[in-house]
PDB file of C-alpha atoms in Angstrom:
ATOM      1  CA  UNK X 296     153.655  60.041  69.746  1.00 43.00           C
ATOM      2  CA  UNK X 297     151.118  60.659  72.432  1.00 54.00           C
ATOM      3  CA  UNK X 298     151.264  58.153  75.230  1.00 56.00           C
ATOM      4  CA  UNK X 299     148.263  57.440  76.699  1.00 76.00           C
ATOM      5  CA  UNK X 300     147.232  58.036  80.019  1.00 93.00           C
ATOM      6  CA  UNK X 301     143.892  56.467  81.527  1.00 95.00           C
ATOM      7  CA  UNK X 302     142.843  58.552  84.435  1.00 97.00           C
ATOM      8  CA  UNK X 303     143.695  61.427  82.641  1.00 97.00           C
ATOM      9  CA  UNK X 304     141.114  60.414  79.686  1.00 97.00           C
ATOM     10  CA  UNK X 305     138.756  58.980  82.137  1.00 98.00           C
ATOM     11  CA  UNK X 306     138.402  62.161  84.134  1.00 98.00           C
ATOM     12  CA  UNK X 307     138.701  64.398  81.549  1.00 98.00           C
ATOM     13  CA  UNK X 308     136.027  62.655  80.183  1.00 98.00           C
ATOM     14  CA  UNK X 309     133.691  62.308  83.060  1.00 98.00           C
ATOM     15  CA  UNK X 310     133.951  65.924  83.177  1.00 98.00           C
ATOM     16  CA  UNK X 311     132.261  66.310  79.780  1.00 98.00           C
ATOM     17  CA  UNK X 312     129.598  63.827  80.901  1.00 98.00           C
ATOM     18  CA  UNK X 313     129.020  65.974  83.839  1.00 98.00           C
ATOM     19  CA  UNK X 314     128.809  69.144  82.081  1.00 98.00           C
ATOM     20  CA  UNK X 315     126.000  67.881  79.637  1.00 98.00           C
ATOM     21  CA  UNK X 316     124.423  66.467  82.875  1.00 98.00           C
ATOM     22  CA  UNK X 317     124.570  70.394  84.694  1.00 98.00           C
ATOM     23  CA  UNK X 318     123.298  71.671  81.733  1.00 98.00           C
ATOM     24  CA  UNK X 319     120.333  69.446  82.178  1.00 97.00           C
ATOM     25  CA  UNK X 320     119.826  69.730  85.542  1.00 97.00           C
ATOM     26  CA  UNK X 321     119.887  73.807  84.855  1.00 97.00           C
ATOM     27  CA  UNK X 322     116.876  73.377  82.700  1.00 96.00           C
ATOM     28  CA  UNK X 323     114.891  71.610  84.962  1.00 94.00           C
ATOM     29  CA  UNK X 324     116.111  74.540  87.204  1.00 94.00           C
ATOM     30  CA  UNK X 325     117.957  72.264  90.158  1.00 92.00           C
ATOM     31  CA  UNK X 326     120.184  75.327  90.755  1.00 93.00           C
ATOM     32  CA  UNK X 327     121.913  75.022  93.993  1.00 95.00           C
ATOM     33  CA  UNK X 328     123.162  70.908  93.642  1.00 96.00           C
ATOM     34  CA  UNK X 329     124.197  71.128  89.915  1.00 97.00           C
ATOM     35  CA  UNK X 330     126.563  73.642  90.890  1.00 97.00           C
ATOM     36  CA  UNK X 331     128.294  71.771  93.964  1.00 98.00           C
ATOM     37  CA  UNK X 332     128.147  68.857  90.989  1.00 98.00           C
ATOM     38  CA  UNK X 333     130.185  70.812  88.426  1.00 98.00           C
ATOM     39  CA  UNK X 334     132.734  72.492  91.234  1.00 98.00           C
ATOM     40  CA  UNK X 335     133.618  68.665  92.465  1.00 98.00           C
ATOM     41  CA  UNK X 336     133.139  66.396  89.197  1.00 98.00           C
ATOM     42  CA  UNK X 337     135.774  68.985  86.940  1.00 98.00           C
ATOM     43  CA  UNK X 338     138.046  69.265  89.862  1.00 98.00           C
ATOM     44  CA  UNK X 339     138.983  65.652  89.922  1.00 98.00           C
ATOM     45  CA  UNK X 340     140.565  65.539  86.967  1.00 98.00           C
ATOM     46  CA  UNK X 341     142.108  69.282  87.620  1.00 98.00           C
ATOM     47  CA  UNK X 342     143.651  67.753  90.112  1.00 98.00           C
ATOM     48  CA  UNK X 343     145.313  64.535  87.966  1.00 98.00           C
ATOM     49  CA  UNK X 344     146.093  66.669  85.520  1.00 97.00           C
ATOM     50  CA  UNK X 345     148.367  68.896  88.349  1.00 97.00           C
ATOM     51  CA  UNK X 346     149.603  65.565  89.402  1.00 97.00           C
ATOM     52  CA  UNK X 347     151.469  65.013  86.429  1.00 95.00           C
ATOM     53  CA  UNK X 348     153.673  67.808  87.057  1.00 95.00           C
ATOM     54  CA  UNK X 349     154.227  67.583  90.337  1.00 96.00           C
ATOM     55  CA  UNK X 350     157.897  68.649  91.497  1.00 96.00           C
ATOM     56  CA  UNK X 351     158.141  65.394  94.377  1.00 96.00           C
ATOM     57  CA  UNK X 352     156.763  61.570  95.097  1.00 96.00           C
ATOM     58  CA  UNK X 353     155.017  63.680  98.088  1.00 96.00           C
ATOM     59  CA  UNK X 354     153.182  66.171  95.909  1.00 97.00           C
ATOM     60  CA  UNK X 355     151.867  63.776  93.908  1.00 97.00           C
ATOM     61  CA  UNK X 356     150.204  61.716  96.188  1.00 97.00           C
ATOM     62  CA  UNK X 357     148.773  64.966  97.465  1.00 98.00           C
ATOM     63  CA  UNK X 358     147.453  66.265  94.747  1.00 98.00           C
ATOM     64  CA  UNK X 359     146.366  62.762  94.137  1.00 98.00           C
ATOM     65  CA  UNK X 360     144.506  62.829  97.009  1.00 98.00           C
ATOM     66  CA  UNK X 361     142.757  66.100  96.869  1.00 98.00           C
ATOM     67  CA  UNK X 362     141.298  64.198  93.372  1.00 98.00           C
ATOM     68  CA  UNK X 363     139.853  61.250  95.307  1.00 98.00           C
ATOM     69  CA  UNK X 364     137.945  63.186  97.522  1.00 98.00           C
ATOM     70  CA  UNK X 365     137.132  65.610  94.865  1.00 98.00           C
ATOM     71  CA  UNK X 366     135.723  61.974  93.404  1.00 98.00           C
ATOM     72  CA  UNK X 367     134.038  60.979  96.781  1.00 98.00           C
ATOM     73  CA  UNK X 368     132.240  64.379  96.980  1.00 98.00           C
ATOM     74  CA  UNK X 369     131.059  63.962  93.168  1.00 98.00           C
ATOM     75  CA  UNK X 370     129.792  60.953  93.886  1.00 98.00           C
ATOM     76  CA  UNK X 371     127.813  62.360  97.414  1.00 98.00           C
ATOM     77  CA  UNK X 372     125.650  64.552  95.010  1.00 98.00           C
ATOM     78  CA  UNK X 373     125.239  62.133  92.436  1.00 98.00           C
ATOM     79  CA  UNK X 374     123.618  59.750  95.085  1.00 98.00           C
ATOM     80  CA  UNK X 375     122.036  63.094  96.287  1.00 97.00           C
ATOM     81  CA  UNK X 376     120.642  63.515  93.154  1.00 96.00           C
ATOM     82  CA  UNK X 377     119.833  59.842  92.626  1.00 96.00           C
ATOM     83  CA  UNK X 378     117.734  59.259  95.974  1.00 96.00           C
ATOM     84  CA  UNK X 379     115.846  62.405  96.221  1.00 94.00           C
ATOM     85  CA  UNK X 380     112.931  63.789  94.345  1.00 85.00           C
ATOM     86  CA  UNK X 381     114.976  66.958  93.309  1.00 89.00           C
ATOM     87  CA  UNK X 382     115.172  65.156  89.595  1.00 91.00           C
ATOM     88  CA  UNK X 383     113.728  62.425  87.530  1.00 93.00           C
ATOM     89  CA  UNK X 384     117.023  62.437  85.339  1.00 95.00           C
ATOM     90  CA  UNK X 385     119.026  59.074  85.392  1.00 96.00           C
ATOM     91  CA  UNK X 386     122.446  59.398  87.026  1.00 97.00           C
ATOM     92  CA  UNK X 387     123.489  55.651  87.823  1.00 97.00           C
ATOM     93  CA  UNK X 388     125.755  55.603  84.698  1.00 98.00           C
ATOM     94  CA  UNK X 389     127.510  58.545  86.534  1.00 98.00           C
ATOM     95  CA  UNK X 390     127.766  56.942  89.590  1.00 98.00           C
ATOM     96  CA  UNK X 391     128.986  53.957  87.625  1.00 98.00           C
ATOM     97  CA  UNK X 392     131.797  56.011  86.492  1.00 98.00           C
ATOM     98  CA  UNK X 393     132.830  57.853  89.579  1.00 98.00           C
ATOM     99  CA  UNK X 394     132.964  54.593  91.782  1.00 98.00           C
ATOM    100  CA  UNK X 395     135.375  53.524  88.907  1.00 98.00           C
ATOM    101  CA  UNK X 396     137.680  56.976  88.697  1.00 98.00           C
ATOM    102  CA  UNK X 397     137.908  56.509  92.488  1.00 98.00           C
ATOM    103  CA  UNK X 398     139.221  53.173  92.516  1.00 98.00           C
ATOM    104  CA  UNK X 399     141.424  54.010  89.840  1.00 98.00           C
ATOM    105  CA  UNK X 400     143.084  57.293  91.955  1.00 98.00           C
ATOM    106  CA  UNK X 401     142.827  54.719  95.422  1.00 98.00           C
ATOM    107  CA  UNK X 402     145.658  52.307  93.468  1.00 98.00           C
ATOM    108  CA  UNK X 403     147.536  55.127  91.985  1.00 97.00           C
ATOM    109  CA  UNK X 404     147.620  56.353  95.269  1.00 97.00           C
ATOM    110  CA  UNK X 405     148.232  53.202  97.350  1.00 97.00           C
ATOM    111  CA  UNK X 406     151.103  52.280  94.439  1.00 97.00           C
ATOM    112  CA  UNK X 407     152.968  55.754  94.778  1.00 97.00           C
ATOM    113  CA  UNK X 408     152.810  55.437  98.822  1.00 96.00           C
ATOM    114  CA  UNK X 409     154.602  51.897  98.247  1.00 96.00           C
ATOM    115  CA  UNK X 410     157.320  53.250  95.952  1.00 92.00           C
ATOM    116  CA  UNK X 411     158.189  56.314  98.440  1.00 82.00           C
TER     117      UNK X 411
END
């Protein structure tokens, strides 16, 4: 039996979400952020997913860590995106999301650095 495993769903997830949204933002030819977009959004949960098998406590909360600012960059050109005249597409639903994935990771985080 599978056992579930919430940030790893979440950011797999988001990932999806944020391909569609690239694809969109390709066709309204946004070229240059949509690709700094993709690179950050599907390296968060890259990064969880390496977590997982980490071989230490340590490399976990590193790897960990490289996610959350993976997250906090995402979220940068989503509020990029959102604020500036580059696009009229919606992205707070995004933003929504990311802000949530990062305060998942923070207590992850914050809970491994307690049991160390």
């Amino acid at each position: 039996m599978k056992t579930e495993n919430i940030i790893i769903d979440k950011t797999f997830n988001f990932s999806l979400s944020i391909i569609s949204l690239f694809k969109k933002l390709q066709k309204n030819k946004e070229f240059i952020i949509s690709k700094q977009l993709l690179r950050s959004a599907t390296s968060i949960g890259a990064n969880v997913e390496e977590a997982t098998a980490a071989q230490s406590k340590r490399d976990f909360i590193n790897k960990m860590s490289i996610a959350s600012k993976e997250a906090r960059e995402t979220k940068y050109w989503l509020r990029l995106l959102n604020d500036s005249e580059l696009t009229t597409l919606d992205v707070l639903d995004e933003i929504k999301e990311v802000n949530h994935i990062i305060n998942i990771i923070t207590k992850i985080i914050i809970t491994a650095k307690n049991n160390v």
